[in-house]
mmCIF file of C-alpha atoms in Angstrom:
data_model
loop_
_atom_site.group_PDB
_atom_site.id
_atom_site.type_symbol
_atom_site.label_atom_id
_atom_site.label_comp_id
_atom_site.label_asym_id
_atom_site.label_seq_id
_atom_site.Cartn_x
_atom_site.Cartn_y
_atom_site.Cartn_z
ATOM 1 C CA MET A 489 9.524 -68.550 -43.533
ATOM 2 C CA SER A 490 9.336 -69.627 -47.141
ATOM 3 C CA VAL A 491 9.485 -67.590 -49.879
ATOM 4 C CA ASP A 492 7.147 -68.166 -53.289
ATOM 5 C CA PRO A 493 9.814 -67.796 -56.158
ATOM 6 C CA HIS A 494 6.946 -66.853 -58.006
ATOM 7 C CA ARG A 495 5.857 -63.590 -56.715
ATOM 8 C CA ASP A 496 6.404 -60.537 -58.080
ATOM 9 C CA PRO A 497 9.800 -58.677 -56.800
ATOM 10 C CA THR A 498 8.174 -55.407 -57.495
ATOM 11 C CA ARG A 499 5.495 -55.952 -54.776
ATOM 12 C CA GLY A 500 5.505 -52.984 -52.062
ATOM 13 C CA VAL A 501 7.857 -50.993 -54.551
ATOM 14 C CA ALA A 502 6.437 -47.807 -55.500
ATOM 15 C CA PRO A 503 6.185 -47.005 -58.664
ATOM 16 C CA ALA A 504 8.855 -44.070 -59.728
ATOM 17 C CA PRO A 505 7.727 -40.547 -60.137
ATOM 18 C CA SER A 506 6.563 -39.240 -63.213
ATOM 19 C CA TYR A 507 9.295 -36.767 -64.596
ATOM 20 C CA THR A 508 10.020 -34.624 -67.618
ATOM 21 C CA PRO A 509 13.001 -34.039 -68.430
ATOM 22 C CA THR A 510 15.423 -31.027 -69.323
ATOM 23 C CA GLU A 511 18.520 -31.237 -69.751
ATOM 24 C CA VAL A 512 20.957 -34.004 -70.843
ATOM 25 C CA LEU A 513 23.331 -35.378 -68.814
ATOM 26 C CA LEU A 514 25.135 -38.008 -70.541
ATOM 27 C CA GLN A 515 24.319 -38.535 -74.223
ATOM 28 C CA ALA A 516 26.314 -40.861 -76.276
ATOM 29 C CA ARG A 517 26.305 -41.290 -80.784
ATOM 30 C CA GLY A 518 27.222 -44.627 -82.188
ATOM 31 C CA ILE A 519 28.712 -46.138 -80.148
ATOM 32 C CA LYS A 520 30.961 -49.440 -80.027
ATOM 33 C CA LYS A 521 31.944 -51.683 -79.015
ATOM 34 C CA TYR A 522 33.777 -54.496 -80.336
ATOM 35 C CA PHE A 523 36.338 -57.596 -78.873
ATOM 36 C CA PRO A 524 38.832 -59.552 -80.495
ATOM 37 C CA VAL A 525 37.948 -62.902 -80.949
ATOM 38 C CA ARG A 526 41.689 -65.314 -80.925
ATOM 39 C CA LYS A 527 42.136 -68.902 -81.444
ATOM 40 C CA GLY A 528 45.135 -70.850 -82.061
ATOM 41 C CA PHE A 529 48.659 -71.184 -79.940
ATOM 42 C CA VAL A 530 49.529 -68.306 -80.924
ATOM 43 C CA LYS A 531 46.280 -66.485 -80.085
ATOM 44 C CA ARG A 532 45.787 -64.982 -83.947
ATOM 45 C CA THR A 533 43.282 -62.520 -84.524
ATOM 46 C CA VAL A 534 40.438 -63.997 -86.391
ATOM 47 C CA GLY A 535 37.523 -62.135 -86.147
ATOM 48 C CA GLN A 536 35.758 -59.701 -83.998
ATOM 49 C CA LEU A 537 32.492 -60.201 -81.149
ATOM 50 C CA GLN A 538 30.095 -56.769 -82.011
ATOM 51 C CA ALA A 539 29.124 -56.388 -78.287
ATOM 52 C CA VAL A 540 27.276 -53.208 -78.652
ATOM 53 C CA ASP A 541 27.444 -51.776 -82.517
ATOM 54 C CA GLY A 542 26.424 -47.634 -83.184
ATOM 55 C CA VAL A 543 24.441 -47.641 -79.428
ATOM 56 C CA ASP A 544 23.075 -43.723 -79.486
ATOM 57 C CA LEU A 545 21.345 -42.743 -75.897
ATOM 58 C CA ASP A 546 20.014 -39.237 -73.848
ATOM 59 C CA VAL A 547 19.687 -39.848 -70.087
ATOM 60 C CA PHE A 548 18.392 -36.677 -69.050
ATOM 61 C CA LYS A 549 19.145 -34.991 -65.159
ATOM 62 C CA GLY A 550 17.304 -36.333 -62.429
ATOM 63 C CA GLU A 551 16.050 -39.052 -64.341
ATOM 64 C CA THR A 552 16.158 -43.515 -64.515
ATOM 65 C CA VAL A 553 16.625 -44.430 -67.961
ATOM 66 C CA GLY A 554 16.281 -48.916 -67.939
ATOM 67 C CA LEU A 555 17.772 -50.499 -70.205
ATOM 68 C CA VAL A 556 16.095 -54.319 -70.603
ATOM 69 C CA GLY A 557 17.365 -57.480 -72.639
ATOM 70 C CA GLU A 558 17.930 -60.546 -73.010
ATOM 71 C CA SER A 559 21.648 -61.281 -71.256
ATOM 72 C CA GLY A 560 24.254 -61.640 -73.459
ATOM 73 C CA CYS A 561 22.968 -58.905 -75.553
ATOM 74 C CA GLY A 562 25.021 -56.436 -74.582
ATOM 75 C CA LYS A 563 23.531 -54.238 -71.696
ATOM 76 C CA SER A 564 26.415 -54.238 -69.524
ATOM 77 C CA THR A 565 29.382 -53.803 -72.117
ATOM 78 C CA LEU A 566 26.852 -50.589 -73.050
ATOM 79 C CA GLY A 567 26.988 -49.330 -69.447
ATOM 80 C CA ARG A 568 30.504 -49.694 -68.575
ATOM 81 C CA THR A 569 31.820 -48.380 -71.750
ATOM 82 C CA LEU A 570 29.569 -45.089 -71.246
ATOM 83 C CA LEU A 571 31.632 -45.022 -68.080
ATOM 84 C CA ARG A 572 34.788 -45.581 -70.239
ATOM 85 C CA LEU A 573 35.548 -48.794 -68.054
ATOM 86 C CA LEU A 574 35.407 -50.111 -71.149
ATOM 87 C CA GLU A 575 37.612 -48.328 -73.821
ATOM 88 C CA PRO A 576 34.668 -47.751 -76.927
ATOM 89 C CA THR A 577 35.837 -49.205 -80.198
ATOM 90 C CA ALA A 578 33.810 -46.014 -81.989
ATOM 91 C CA GLY A 579 31.783 -42.819 -81.238
ATOM 92 C CA GLU A 580 31.215 -40.115 -79.169
ATOM 93 C CA ILE A 581 30.411 -39.518 -75.521
ATOM 94 C CA GLU A 582 29.710 -36.501 -73.879
ATOM 95 C CA PHE A 583 28.953 -36.007 -70.356
ATOM 96 C CA ASP A 584 27.694 -32.989 -68.382
ATOM 97 C CA GLY A 585 29.147 -30.911 -71.505
ATOM 98 C CA VAL A 586 32.136 -32.583 -71.804
ATOM 99 C CA ASP A 587 34.000 -34.808 -74.713
ATOM 100 C CA ILE A 588 35.176 -37.564 -71.958
ATOM 101 C CA ARG A 589 36.882 -39.748 -74.886
ATOM 102 C CA GLY A 590 38.667 -37.112 -75.498
ATOM 103 C CA LEU A 591 40.188 -37.173 -71.631
ATOM 104 C CA GLY A 592 43.656 -37.959 -70.982
ATOM 105 C CA ALA A 593 44.043 -40.206 -67.404
ATOM 106 C CA ARG A 594 44.069 -37.399 -65.165
ATOM 107 C CA ASP A 595 40.878 -35.776 -66.539
ATOM 108 C CA MET A 596 39.168 -38.881 -66.019
ATOM 109 C CA LYS A 597 40.531 -39.750 -62.361
ATOM 110 C CA THR A 598 38.322 -36.498 -61.562
ATOM 111 C CA MET A 599 35.448 -37.146 -64.252
ATOM 112 C CA ARG A 600 34.850 -40.501 -61.888
ATOM 113 C CA ARG A 601 34.221 -39.040 -59.397
ATOM 114 C CA HIS A 602 30.232 -38.456 -60.844
ATOM 115 C CA MET A 603 29.610 -41.587 -62.390
ATOM 116 C CA GLN A 604 29.861 -44.579 -60.293
ATOM 117 C CA ILE A 605 28.764 -47.826 -61.038
ATOM 118 C CA VAL A 606 26.765 -50.808 -58.979
ATOM 119 C CA PHE A 607 28.213 -53.813 -60.259
ATOM 120 C CA GLN A 608 25.166 -57.391 -60.201
ATOM 121 C CA ASP A 609 28.109 -60.040 -58.479
ATOM 122 C CA SER A 610 28.552 -57.883 -54.679
ATOM 123 C CA VAL A 611 31.079 -60.915 -54.239
ATOM 124 C CA GLY A 612 33.451 -60.595 -57.368
ATOM 125 C CA SER A 613 33.917 -57.517 -56.859
ATOM 126 C CA LEU A 614 34.338 -56.611 -52.664
ATOM 127 C CA ASP A 615 38.009 -57.309 -52.419
ATOM 128 C CA PRO A 616 37.481 -60.288 -49.297
ATOM 129 C CA ARG A 617 41.309 -58.915 -47.481
ATOM 130 C CA MET A 618 39.566 -55.296 -47.392
ATOM 131 C CA THR A 619 37.037 -53.674 -44.875
ATOM 132 C CA VAL A 620 33.753 -52.534 -45.087
ATOM 133 C CA LYS A 621 35.848 -49.208 -44.621
ATOM 134 C CA GLU A 622 38.392 -49.633 -46.729
ATOM 135 C CA LEU A 623 36.417 -50.496 -49.380
ATOM 136 C CA VAL A 624 33.741 -47.853 -49.140
ATOM 137 C CA GLY A 625 36.655 -45.373 -48.896
ATOM 138 C CA GLU A 626 38.487 -46.347 -51.277
ATOM 139 C CA GLY A 627 37.937 -44.012 -53.343
ATOM 140 C CA LEU A 628 37.907 -40.625 -51.551
ATOM 141 C CA ARG A 629 41.874 -41.647 -50.487
ATOM 142 C CA ILE A 630 41.960 -41.798 -54.090
ATOM 143 C CA HIS A 631 41.490 -38.508 -54.486
ATOM 144 C CA GLY A 632 42.804 -37.568 -51.679
ATOM 145 C CA LEU A 633 40.124 -36.747 -48.391
ATOM 146 C CA HIS A 634 42.405 -37.130 -45.514
ATOM 147 C CA LYS A 635 42.170 -40.034 -43.053
ATOM 148 C CA LYS A 636 40.055 -38.593 -40.196
ATOM 149 C CA ASP A 637 37.270 -36.450 -42.896
ATOM 150 C CA ARG A 638 37.391 -40.401 -44.815
ATOM 151 C CA ASP A 639 36.182 -42.240 -42.360
ATOM 152 C CA ASP A 640 33.438 -39.524 -41.101
ATOM 153 C CA VAL A 641 31.877 -39.314 -44.710
ATOM 154 C CA VAL A 642 32.041 -43.619 -45.137
ATOM 155 C CA LEU A 643 30.567 -44.369 -41.717
ATOM 156 C CA ASP A 644 27.638 -41.889 -42.427
ATOM 157 C CA VAL A 645 26.941 -42.936 -46.189
ATOM 158 C CA LEU A 646 26.905 -46.709 -45.037
ATOM 159 C CA GLU A 647 23.958 -45.247 -42.631
ATOM 160 C CA ARG A 648 22.400 -43.735 -45.622
ATOM 161 C CA VAL A 649 22.509 -47.442 -47.548
ATOM 162 C CA GLY A 650 20.727 -48.936 -43.595
ATOM 163 C CA LEU A 651 24.038 -51.185 -42.667
ATOM 164 C CA ASN A 652 25.315 -49.796 -39.560
ATOM 165 C CA LYS A 653 28.805 -48.524 -37.522
ATOM 166 C CA GLU A 654 29.256 -51.952 -36.460
ATOM 167 C CA ALA A 655 29.287 -52.909 -39.974
ATOM 168 C CA ALA A 656 32.886 -50.930 -41.182
ATOM 169 C CA GLY A 657 35.427 -52.935 -39.421
ATOM 170 C CA ARG A 658 33.927 -56.051 -40.876
ATOM 171 C CA TYR A 659 34.783 -58.197 -44.223
ATOM 172 C CA PRO A 660 32.642 -58.593 -47.485
ATOM 173 C CA HIS A 661 31.671 -62.430 -46.417
ATOM 174 C CA MET A 662 30.349 -61.621 -43.144
ATOM 175 C CA PHE A 663 26.953 -60.167 -45.199
ATOM 176 C CA SER A 664 24.867 -61.513 -47.054
ATOM 177 C CA GLY A 665 24.067 -61.091 -51.063
ATOM 178 C CA GLY A 666 21.276 -57.784 -49.505
ATOM 179 C CA GLN A 667 23.757 -56.465 -47.651
ATOM 180 C CA ARG A 668 26.943 -56.811 -49.974
ATOM 181 C CA GLN A 669 24.648 -55.244 -51.917
ATOM 182 C CA ARG A 670 23.727 -52.416 -50.056
ATOM 183 C CA ILE A 671 27.983 -51.772 -49.376
ATOM 184 C CA GLY A 672 28.034 -51.826 -53.026
ATOM 185 C CA LEU A 673 25.944 -48.897 -53.563
ATOM 186 C CA ALA A 674 27.861 -46.946 -50.264
ATOM 187 C CA ARG A 675 30.925 -47.591 -52.413
ATOM 188 C CA ALA A 676 29.145 -45.520 -55.549
ATOM 189 C CA LEU A 677 27.878 -43.104 -53.196
ATOM 190 C CA VAL A 678 30.654 -42.238 -50.910
ATOM 191 C CA LEU A 679 32.520 -39.460 -53.423
ATOM 192 C CA GLN A 680 28.886 -38.095 -54.076
ATOM 193 C CA PRO A 681 28.454 -39.025 -57.836
ATOM 194 C CA LYS A 682 25.379 -37.521 -60.556
ATOM 195 C CA PHE A 683 24.991 -40.709 -62.271
ATOM 196 C CA ILE A 684 25.642 -44.046 -61.444
ATOM 197 C CA VAL A 685 25.504 -47.390 -63.542
ATOM 198 C CA ALA A 686 23.323 -49.766 -61.769
ATOM 199 C CA ASP A 687 24.197 -52.960 -63.472
ATOM 200 C CA GLU A 688 22.097 -55.898 -62.509
ATOM 201 C CA PRO A 689 21.942 -55.064 -58.943
ATOM 202 C CA VAL A 690 18.930 -57.142 -57.227
ATOM 203 C CA SER A 691 19.106 -60.236 -60.696
ATOM 204 C CA ALA A 692 20.982 -62.250 -58.480
ATOM 205 C CA LEU A 693 19.356 -61.640 -54.922
ATOM 206 C CA ASP A 694 16.420 -63.466 -53.235
ATOM 207 C CA VAL A 695 13.470 -62.088 -54.796
ATOM 208 C CA SER A 696 12.227 -61.268 -50.725
ATOM 209 C CA ILE A 697 15.206 -58.592 -50.406
ATOM 210 C CA GLN A 698 14.610 -57.239 -53.802
ATOM 211 C CA SER A 699 11.901 -54.658 -53.454
ATOM 212 C CA GLN A 700 14.294 -53.698 -50.146
ATOM 213 C CA VAL A 701 16.995 -52.358 -52.606
ATOM 214 C CA LEU A 702 14.900 -51.418 -55.268
ATOM 215 C CA ASN A 703 12.824 -49.096 -52.194
ATOM 216 C CA LEU A 704 16.683 -48.558 -51.044
ATOM 217 C CA LEU A 705 17.670 -47.502 -54.670
ATOM 218 C CA VAL A 706 14.444 -44.485 -54.886
ATOM 219 C CA GLU A 707 15.210 -43.448 -52.329
ATOM 220 C CA LEU A 708 18.695 -42.468 -52.460
ATOM 221 C CA LYS A 709 18.013 -41.107 -56.008
ATOM 222 C CA GLN A 710 15.659 -38.306 -54.340
ATOM 223 C CA GLU A 711 18.398 -38.168 -51.191
ATOM 224 C CA PHE A 712 21.443 -37.622 -53.622
ATOM 225 C CA ASN A 713 19.759 -35.915 -57.008
ATOM 226 C CA LEU A 714 20.877 -38.660 -58.909
ATOM 227 C CA THR A 715 20.805 -39.661 -62.221
ATOM 228 C CA TYR A 716 20.775 -43.264 -63.337
ATOM 229 C CA LEU A 717 20.794 -46.008 -65.623
ATOM 230 C CA PHE A 718 19.443 -49.254 -64.898
ATOM 231 C CA VAL A 719 20.310 -52.148 -65.968
ATOM 232 C CA ALA A 720 18.666 -55.306 -65.977
ATOM 233 C CA HIS A 721 16.784 -58.031 -67.690
ATOM 234 C CA ASP A 722 13.360 -58.369 -65.870
ATOM 235 C CA LEU A 723 11.084 -56.051 -67.606
ATOM 236 C CA ALA A 724 8.741 -56.073 -64.266
ATOM 237 C CA VAL A 725 11.763 -54.422 -62.632
ATOM 238 C CA VAL A 726 12.749 -51.695 -65.370
ATOM 239 C CA GLY A 727 9.225 -50.736 -65.485
ATOM 240 C CA TYR A 728 8.553 -50.135 -62.312
ATOM 241 C CA ILE A 729 11.910 -48.148 -61.260
ATOM 242 C CA SER A 730 12.272 -46.547 -64.752
ATOM 243 C CA ASP A 731 11.447 -42.831 -66.274
ATOM 244 C CA ARG A 732 11.873 -44.123 -69.411
ATOM 245 C CA ILE A 733 12.775 -47.542 -70.786
#
């Protein structure tokens, strides 16, 4: 069957339900992320790349905030900085009433159970040497859940994202792009987070698959009472899934 490359990927996707903000889950003030620019044989620092420069953001519990912009404008960098996957150059980040910039490594590890990310690159973000069960269960292992309980949780989450138990023993290269993105979603969900940064989760997928993943994101948000920061460059997609842009 041929696929029209110009077809709207949001066709068949239910618009995000209307949402009334109540309680702030994540608050960011003055967030900056600069990267050093190095040149020469000794890699001397000659300047700074200002990827994110003074962003203020409030995300309320239960909503989806859309972050839209052209490629290279710093969207993904902001999302990763809010989770402290990248350390901010400056600014304040408060999550669920806790100043996470002041947390040490141990406390931040605990906090990460509540803050997860789904990456755009479903190939590069999934270790090809690990089975799906190992990939999805890795966070549970890090947080000390017993293997038997871990396996049960993994199988349950895989079913929630539309993958059967046979998928658990397979490797990432055995799946399509849409299926790999479901694996990424399962990996994010397995720790029962409150907040997920969805970093361009459908932009690398065929148009025919994008609506399936968007519908799944909406369903999972309702089922797990999630809050999303949805990062994308496609305004139509962001407009359909987001409560605010």
